CSV table of C-alpha atoms in Angstrom, one decimal:
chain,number,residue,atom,x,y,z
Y,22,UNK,CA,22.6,32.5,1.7
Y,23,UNK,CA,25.4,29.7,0.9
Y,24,UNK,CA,24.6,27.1,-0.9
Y,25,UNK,CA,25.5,23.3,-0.5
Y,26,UNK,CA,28.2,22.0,-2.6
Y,27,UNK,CA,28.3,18.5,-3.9
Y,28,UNK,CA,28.1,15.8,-1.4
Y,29,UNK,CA,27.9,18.4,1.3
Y,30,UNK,CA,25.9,17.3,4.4
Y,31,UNK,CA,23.6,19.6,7.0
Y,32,UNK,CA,26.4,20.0,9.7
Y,33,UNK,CA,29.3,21.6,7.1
Y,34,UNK,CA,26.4,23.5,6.1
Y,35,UNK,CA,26.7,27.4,7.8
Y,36,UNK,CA,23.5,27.9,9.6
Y,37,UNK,CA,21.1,30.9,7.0
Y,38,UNK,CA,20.7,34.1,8.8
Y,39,UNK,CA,16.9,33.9,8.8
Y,40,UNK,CA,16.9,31.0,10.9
Y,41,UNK,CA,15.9,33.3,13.8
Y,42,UNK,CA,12.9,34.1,12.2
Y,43,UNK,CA,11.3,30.5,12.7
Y,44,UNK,CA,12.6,30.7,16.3
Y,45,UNK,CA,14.6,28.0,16.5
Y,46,UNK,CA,18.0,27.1,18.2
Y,47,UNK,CA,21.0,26.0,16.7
Y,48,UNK,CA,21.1,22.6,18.3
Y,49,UNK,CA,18.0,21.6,17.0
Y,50,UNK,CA,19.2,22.5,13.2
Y,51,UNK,CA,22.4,20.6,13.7
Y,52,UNK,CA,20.1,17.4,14.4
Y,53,UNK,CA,19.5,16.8,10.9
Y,54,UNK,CA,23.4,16.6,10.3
Y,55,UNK,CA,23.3,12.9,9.3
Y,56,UNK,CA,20.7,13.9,6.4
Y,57,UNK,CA,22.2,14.9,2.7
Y,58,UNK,CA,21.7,18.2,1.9
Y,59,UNK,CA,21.0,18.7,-1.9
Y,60,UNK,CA,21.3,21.3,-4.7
Y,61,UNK,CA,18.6,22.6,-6.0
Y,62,UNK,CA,20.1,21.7,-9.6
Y,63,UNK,CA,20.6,18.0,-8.1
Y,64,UNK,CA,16.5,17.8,-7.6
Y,65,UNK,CA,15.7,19.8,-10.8
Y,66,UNK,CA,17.7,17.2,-13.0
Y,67,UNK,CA,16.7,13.9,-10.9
Y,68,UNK,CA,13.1,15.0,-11.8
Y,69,UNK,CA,13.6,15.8,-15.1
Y,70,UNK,CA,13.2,19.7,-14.3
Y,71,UNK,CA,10.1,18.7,-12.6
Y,72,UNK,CA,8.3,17.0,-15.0
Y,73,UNK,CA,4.5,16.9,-15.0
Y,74,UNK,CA,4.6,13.2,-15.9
Y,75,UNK,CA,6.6,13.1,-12.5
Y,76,UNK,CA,4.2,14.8,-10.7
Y,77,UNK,CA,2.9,11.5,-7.9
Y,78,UNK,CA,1.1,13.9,-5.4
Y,79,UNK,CA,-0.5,17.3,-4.7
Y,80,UNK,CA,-0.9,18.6,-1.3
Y,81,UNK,CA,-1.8,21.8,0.9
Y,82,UNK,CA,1.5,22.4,1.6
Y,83,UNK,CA,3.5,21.4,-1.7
Y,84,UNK,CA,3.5,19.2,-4.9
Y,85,UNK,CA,5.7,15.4,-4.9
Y,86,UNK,CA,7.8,14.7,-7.9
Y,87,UNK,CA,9.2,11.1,-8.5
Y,88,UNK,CA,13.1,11.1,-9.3
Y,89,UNK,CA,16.2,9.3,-9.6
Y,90,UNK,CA,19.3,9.2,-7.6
Y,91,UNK,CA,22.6,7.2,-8.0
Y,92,UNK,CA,23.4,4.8,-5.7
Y,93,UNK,CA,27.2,5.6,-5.0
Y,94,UNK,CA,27.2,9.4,-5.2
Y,95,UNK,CA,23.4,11.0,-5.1
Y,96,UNK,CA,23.7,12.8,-8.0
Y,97,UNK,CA,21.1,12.9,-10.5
Y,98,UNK,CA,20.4,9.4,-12.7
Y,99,UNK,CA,18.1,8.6,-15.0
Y,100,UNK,CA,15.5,5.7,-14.5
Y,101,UNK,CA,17.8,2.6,-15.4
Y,102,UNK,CA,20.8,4.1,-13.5
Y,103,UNK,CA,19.5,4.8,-10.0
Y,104,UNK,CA,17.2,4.6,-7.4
Y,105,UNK,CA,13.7,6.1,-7.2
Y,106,UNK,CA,13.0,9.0,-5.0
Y,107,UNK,CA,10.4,11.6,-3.9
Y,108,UNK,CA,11.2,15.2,-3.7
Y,109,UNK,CA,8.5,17.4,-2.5
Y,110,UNK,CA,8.3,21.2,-3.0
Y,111,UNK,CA,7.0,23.0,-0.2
Y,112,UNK,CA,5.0,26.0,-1.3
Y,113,UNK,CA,6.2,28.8,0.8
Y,114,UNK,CA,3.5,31.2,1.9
Y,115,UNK,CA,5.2,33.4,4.1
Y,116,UNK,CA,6.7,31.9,7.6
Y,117,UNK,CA,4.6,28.9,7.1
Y,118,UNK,CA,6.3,27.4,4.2
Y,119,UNK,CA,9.4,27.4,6.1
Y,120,UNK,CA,7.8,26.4,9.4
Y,121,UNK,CA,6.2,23.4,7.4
Y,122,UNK,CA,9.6,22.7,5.9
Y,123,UNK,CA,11.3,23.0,9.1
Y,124,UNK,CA,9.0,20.6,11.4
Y,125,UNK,CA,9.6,18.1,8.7
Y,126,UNK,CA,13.2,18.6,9.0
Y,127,UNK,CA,13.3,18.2,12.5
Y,128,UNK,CA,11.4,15.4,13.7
Y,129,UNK,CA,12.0,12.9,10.7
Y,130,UNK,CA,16.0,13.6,11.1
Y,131,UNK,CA,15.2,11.8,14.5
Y,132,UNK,CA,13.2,9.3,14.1
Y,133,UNK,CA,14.0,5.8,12.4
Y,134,UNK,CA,11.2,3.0,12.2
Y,135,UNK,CA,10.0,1.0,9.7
Y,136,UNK,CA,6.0,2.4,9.7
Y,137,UNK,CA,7.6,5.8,9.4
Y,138,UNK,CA,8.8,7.3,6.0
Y,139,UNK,CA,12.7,7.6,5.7
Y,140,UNK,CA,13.5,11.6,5.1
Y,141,UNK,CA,16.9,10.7,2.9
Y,142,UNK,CA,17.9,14.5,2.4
Y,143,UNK,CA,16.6,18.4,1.8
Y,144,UNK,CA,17.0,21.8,-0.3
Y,145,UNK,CA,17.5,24.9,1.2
Y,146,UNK,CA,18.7,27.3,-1.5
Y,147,UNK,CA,17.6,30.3,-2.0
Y,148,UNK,CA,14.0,30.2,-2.2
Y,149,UNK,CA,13.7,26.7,-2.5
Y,150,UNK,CA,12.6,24.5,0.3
Y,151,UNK,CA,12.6,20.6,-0.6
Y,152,UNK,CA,12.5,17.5,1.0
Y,153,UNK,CA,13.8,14.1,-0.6
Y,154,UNK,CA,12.3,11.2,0.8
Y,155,UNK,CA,12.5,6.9,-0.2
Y,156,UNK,CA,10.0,6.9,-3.3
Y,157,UNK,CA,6.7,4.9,-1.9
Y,158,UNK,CA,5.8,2.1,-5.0
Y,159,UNK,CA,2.3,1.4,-3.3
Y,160,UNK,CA,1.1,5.0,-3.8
Y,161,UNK,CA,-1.0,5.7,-0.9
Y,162,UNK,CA,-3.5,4.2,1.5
Y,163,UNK,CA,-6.3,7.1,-0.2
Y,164,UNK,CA,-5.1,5.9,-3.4
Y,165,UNK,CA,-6.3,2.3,-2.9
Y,166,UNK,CA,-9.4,3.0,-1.0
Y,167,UNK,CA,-11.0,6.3,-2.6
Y,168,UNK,CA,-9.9,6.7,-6.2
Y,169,UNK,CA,-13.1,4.8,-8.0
Y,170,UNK,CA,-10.2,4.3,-10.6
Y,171,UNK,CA,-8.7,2.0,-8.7
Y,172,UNK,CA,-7.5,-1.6,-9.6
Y,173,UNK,CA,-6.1,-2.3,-5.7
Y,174,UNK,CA,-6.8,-5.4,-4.4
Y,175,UNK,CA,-6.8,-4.6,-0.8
Y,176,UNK,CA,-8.3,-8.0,0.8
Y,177,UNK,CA,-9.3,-7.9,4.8
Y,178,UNK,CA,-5.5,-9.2,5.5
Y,179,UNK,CA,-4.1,-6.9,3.6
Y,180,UNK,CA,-6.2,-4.0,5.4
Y,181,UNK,CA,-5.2,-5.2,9.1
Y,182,UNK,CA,-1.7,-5.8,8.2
Y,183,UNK,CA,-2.1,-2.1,6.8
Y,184,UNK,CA,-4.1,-0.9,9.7
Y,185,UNK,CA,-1.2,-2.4,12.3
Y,186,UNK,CA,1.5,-0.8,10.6
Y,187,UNK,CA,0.0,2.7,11.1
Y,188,UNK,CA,-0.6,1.8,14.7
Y,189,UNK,CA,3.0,0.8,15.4
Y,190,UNK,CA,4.1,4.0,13.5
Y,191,UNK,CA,2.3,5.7,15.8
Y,192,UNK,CA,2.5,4.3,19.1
Y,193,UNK,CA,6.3,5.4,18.6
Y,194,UNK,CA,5.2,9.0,18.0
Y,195,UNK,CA,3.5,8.9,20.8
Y,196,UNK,CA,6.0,7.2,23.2
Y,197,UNK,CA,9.8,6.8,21.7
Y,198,UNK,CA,11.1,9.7,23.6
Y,199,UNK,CA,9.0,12.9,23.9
Y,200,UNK,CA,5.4,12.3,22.6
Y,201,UNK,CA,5.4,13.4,19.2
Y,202,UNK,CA,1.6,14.3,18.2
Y,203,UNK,CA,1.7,13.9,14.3
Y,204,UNK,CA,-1.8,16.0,13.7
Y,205,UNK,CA,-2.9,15.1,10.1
Y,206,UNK,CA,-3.3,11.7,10.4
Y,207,UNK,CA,-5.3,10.3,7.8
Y,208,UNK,CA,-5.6,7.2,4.9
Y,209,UNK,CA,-4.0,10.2,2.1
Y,210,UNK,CA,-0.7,10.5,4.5
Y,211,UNK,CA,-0.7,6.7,5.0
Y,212,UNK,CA,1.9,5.5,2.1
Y,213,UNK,CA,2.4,1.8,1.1
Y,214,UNK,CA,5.1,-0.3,-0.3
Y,215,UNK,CA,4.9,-3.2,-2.5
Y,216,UNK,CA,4.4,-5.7,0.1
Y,217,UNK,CA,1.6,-3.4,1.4
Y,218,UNK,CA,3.8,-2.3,4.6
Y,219,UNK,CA,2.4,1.3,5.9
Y,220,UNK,CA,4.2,4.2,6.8
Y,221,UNK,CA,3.6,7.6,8.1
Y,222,UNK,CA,4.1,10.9,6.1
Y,223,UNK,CA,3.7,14.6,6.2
Y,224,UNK,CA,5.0,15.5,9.2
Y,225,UNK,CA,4.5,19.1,8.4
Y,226,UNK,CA,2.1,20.1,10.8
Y,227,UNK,CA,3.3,17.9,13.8
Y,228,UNK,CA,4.6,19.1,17.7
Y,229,UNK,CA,5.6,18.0,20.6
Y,230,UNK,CA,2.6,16.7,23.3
Y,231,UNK,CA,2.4,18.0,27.2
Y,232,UNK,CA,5.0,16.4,29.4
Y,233,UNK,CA,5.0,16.4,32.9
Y,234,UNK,CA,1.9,17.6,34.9
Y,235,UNK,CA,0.2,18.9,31.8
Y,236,UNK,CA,-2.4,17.7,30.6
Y,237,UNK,CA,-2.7,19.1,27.3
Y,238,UNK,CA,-1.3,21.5,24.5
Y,239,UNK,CA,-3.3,24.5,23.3
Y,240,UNK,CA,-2.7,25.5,19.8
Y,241,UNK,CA,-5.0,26.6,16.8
Y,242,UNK,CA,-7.0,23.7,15.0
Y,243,UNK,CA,-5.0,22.8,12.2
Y,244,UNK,CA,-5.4,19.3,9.9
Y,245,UNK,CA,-8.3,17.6,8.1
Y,246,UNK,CA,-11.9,18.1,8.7
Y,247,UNK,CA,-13.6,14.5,8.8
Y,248,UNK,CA,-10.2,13.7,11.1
Y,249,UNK,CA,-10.6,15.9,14.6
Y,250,UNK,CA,-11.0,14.7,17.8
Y,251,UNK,CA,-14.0,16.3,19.3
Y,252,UNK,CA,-11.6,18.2,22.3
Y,253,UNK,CA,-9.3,19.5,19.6
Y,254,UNK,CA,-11.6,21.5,17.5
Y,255,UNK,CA,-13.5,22.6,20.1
Y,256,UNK,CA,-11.3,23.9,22.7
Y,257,UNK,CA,-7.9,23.6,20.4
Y,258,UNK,CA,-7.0,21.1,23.5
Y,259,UNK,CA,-3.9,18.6,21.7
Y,260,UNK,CA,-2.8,15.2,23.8
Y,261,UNK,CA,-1.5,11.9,21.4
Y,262,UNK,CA,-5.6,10.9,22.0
Y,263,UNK,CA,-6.1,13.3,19.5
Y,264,UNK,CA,-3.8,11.5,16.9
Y,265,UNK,CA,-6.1,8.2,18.4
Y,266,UNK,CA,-9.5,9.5,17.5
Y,267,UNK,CA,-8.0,10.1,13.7
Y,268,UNK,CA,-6.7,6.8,13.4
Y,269,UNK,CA,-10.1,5.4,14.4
Y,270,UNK,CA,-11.5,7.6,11.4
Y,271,UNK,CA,-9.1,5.7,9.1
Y,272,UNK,CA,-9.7,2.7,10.4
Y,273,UNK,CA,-13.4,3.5,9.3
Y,274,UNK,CA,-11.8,4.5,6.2
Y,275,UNK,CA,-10.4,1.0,6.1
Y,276,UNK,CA,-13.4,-1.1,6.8
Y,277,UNK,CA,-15.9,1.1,4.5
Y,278,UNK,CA,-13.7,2.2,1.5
Y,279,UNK,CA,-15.7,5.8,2.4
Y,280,UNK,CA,-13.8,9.6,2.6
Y,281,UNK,CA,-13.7,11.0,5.9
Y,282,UNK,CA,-15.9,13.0,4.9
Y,283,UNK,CA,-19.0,11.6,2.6
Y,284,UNK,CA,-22.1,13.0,1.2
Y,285,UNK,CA,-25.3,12.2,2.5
Y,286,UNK,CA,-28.5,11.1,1.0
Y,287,UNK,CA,-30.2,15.0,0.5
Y,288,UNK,CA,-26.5,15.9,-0.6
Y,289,UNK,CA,-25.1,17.9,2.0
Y,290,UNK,CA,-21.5,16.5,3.7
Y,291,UNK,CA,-21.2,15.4,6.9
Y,292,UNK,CA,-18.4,13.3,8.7
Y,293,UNK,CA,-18.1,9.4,8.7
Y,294,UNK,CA,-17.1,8.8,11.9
Y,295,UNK,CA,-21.0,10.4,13.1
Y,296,UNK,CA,-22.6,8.7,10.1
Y,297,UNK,CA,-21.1,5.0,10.9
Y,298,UNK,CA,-21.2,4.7,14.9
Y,299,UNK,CA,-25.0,3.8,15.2
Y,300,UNK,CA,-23.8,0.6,12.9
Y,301,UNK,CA,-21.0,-0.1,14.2
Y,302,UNK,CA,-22.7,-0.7,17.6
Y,303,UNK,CA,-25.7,-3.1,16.0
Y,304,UNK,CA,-24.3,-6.6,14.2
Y,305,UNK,CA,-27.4,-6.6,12.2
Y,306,UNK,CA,-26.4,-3.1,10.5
Y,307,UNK,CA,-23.1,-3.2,10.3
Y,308,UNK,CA,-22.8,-5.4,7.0
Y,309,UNK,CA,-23.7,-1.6,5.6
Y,310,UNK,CA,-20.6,-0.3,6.6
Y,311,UNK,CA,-18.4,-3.1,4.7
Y,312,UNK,CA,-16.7,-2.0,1.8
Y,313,UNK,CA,-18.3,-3.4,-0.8
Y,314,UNK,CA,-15.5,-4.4,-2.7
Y,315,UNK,CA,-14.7,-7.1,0.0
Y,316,UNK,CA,-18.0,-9.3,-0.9
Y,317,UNK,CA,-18.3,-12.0,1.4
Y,318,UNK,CA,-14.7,-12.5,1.7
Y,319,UNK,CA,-14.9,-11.1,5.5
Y,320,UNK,CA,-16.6,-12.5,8.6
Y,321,UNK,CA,-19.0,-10.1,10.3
Y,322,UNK,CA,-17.5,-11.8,13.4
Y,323,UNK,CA,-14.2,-10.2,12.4
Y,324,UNK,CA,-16.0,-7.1,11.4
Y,325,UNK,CA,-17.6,-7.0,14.6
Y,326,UNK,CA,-14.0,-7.1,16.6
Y,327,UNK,CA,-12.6,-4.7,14.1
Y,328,UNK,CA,-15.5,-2.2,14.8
Y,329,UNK,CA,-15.1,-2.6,18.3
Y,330,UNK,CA,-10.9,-1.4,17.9
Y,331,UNK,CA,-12.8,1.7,15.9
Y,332,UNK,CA,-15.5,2.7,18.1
Y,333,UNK,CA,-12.8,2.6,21.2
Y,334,UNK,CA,-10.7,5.2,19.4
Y,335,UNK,CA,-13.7,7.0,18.5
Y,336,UNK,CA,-15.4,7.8,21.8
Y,337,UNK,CA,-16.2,10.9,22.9
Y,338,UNK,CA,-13.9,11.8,25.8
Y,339,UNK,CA,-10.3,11.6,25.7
Y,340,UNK,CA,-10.0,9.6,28.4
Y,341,UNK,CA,-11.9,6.8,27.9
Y,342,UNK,CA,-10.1,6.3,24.3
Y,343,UNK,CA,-6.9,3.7,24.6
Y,344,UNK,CA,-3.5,4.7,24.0
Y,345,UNK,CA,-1.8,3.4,20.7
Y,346,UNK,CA,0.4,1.0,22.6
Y,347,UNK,CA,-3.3,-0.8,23.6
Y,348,UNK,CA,-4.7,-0.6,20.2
Y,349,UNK,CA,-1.7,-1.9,18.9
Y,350,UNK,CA,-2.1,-5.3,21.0
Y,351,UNK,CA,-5.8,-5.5,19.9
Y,352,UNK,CA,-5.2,-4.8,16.1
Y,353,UNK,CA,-2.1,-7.7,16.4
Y,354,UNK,CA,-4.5,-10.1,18.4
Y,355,UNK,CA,-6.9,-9.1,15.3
Y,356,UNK,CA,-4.1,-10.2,12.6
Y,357,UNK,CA,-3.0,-13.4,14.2
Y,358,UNK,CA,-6.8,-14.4,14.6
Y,359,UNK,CA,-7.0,-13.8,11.1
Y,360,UNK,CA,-3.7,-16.0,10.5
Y,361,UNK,CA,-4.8,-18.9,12.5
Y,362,UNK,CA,-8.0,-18.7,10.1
Y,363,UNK,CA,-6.9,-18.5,6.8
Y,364,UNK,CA,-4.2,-21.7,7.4
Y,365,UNK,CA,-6.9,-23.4,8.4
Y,366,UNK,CA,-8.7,-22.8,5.5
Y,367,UNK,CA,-5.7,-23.5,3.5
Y,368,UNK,CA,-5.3,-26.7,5.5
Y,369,UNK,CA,-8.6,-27.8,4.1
Y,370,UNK,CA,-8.2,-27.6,1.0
């Protein structure tokens, strides 16, 4: 197939012959027009020919270098010339490699918002499928939360504001056009920035939700166990309440500094959402939900309305679980509680 040339972009780019194969049509490819479309040789040299020192992330679906770009031309830079990026190798495995290369493609080419991660560019050369995306300095949420390593020092502001962001991400998924279900929500594709903004990654296994009179998508369970909503994995049933009940699991995530999926007592591993929900329903238990590394520095009173946000997106039935847009307003109404508090504290100093 042709490869780009320098400085080339998507839509000068003649569309590869196998396209067909991932049954898509033409229109759709030319969407991504306004991204860059990089050599391979560009990628291999911003990375330092993929240096293991580079290596920031490993995945199912591919490893994430960190690199440099220059600012004028995108060419490759070294550290003290350019600006940081992330290029992740998709690992092809048949069809889906190119399927998980080609739903990130599409959907982040058309979507801008700041709880969202900016796609900058791709690779398609030969066998090489890459994506290029703005380098993430916080590392991410899973980072902070789960690596017993870690120095973070994510206070309960810093948790809401995190836990907001996500929300807002998603509620324009979910309602910015055609509802875009995202599908692997969870605190590992949840990356932060300095300032401890969140944004949305990995869009690699997301589609399109039921419009109209539908009610739902069927499709095979794919994701993260620990994250499915009870309808998906059952009956393979998809609506954006399935991206809900996930976010509720990382909100858990959030307020416990637990995985998704914990080991029990007698060792065997079960889910946190099923361990945590007789807590979070009774004040006097929930204190053993708290992550520990937030002492006393958290009011069971703002627990208590943060558990009630989780247990909401955590119920049972579809239905009865609120839509983003709703638990956006109640995780804002959390924040600027939390605001009111802390200058009052400040104002008594």
């Amino acid at each position: 197939m042709g490869k780009c040339k320098k400085g080339e972009r998507h839509g000068d780019m003649p569309i590869p012959k196998d396209w067909n194969v991932l049954k898509i049509e033409k229109g759709i490819v030319l969407e991504a027009c306004k991204l860059k479309c990089f050599t391979y040789d560009v990628l291999k040299n911003a990375t330092q020919k993929f240096n293991c020192q580079n290596l920031i992330g490993r995945g199912g679906f591919g490893d994430v270098y960190k690199g440099y770009l220059t600012y004028s031309t995108m060419d490759a830079a070294r550290s003290n010339e350019g600006f940081p990026i992330a290029v992740k190798i998709i690992r092809r495995q048949g069809a889906q490699g190119d399927e998980t290369w080609l739903n990130e493609v599409t959907y982040l080419s058309k979507i801008n918002h700041s709880n969202v991660v900016k796609l900058i560019g791709f690779c398609y050369e030969d066998e090489h499928r890459m994506l290029v995306f703005e380098y993430m300095t916080g590392g991410s949420l899973a980072d902070h939360l789960l690596e017993e390593e870690s120095d973070s020092k994510l206070n309960w502001t810093r948790r809401i504001k995190i836990a907001v962001g996500i929300a807002r991400g998603l509620d324009y998924l979910h309602t910015y056009g055609r509802p875009l279900i995202h599908r692997d929500i969870k605190s590992s594709n949840v990356l932060l920035d300095d300032n401890f903004n969140a944004k949305i990654s990995d869009f690699g296994l997301a589609r399109y939700g039921p419009e109209g009179s539908l009610t739902h998508v069927s499709t095979r369970v794919v994701g993260t166990r620990g994250y499915f909503a009870p309808e998906y994995i059952t009956r393979g049933h998809l609506t954006p309440k399935a991206d809900v009940y996930s976010f509720g699991v990382v909100l858990l995530e959030i307020l416990s500094g637990y995985d998704a999926v914990r080991k029990h007592s007698e060792g065997a591993m079960g889910d946190l959402a099923q361990w945590a929900k007789p807590f979070l329903r009774n004040k006097v238990e929930l204190p053993y939900v708290i992550d520990k590394s937030l002492g006393n520095n958290v009011s069971i009173k703002a627990v208590s309305e943060f558990s009630e946000i989780v247990l909401s997106c955590l119920c049972c039935s579809p239905k009865k679980r609120p839509t983003m847009a709703e638990v956006v307003v109640s995780l804002e109404k959390l924040e600027q509680n939390l605001e009111h508090h802390n200058q009052r504290l400040h104002g008594s100093i």
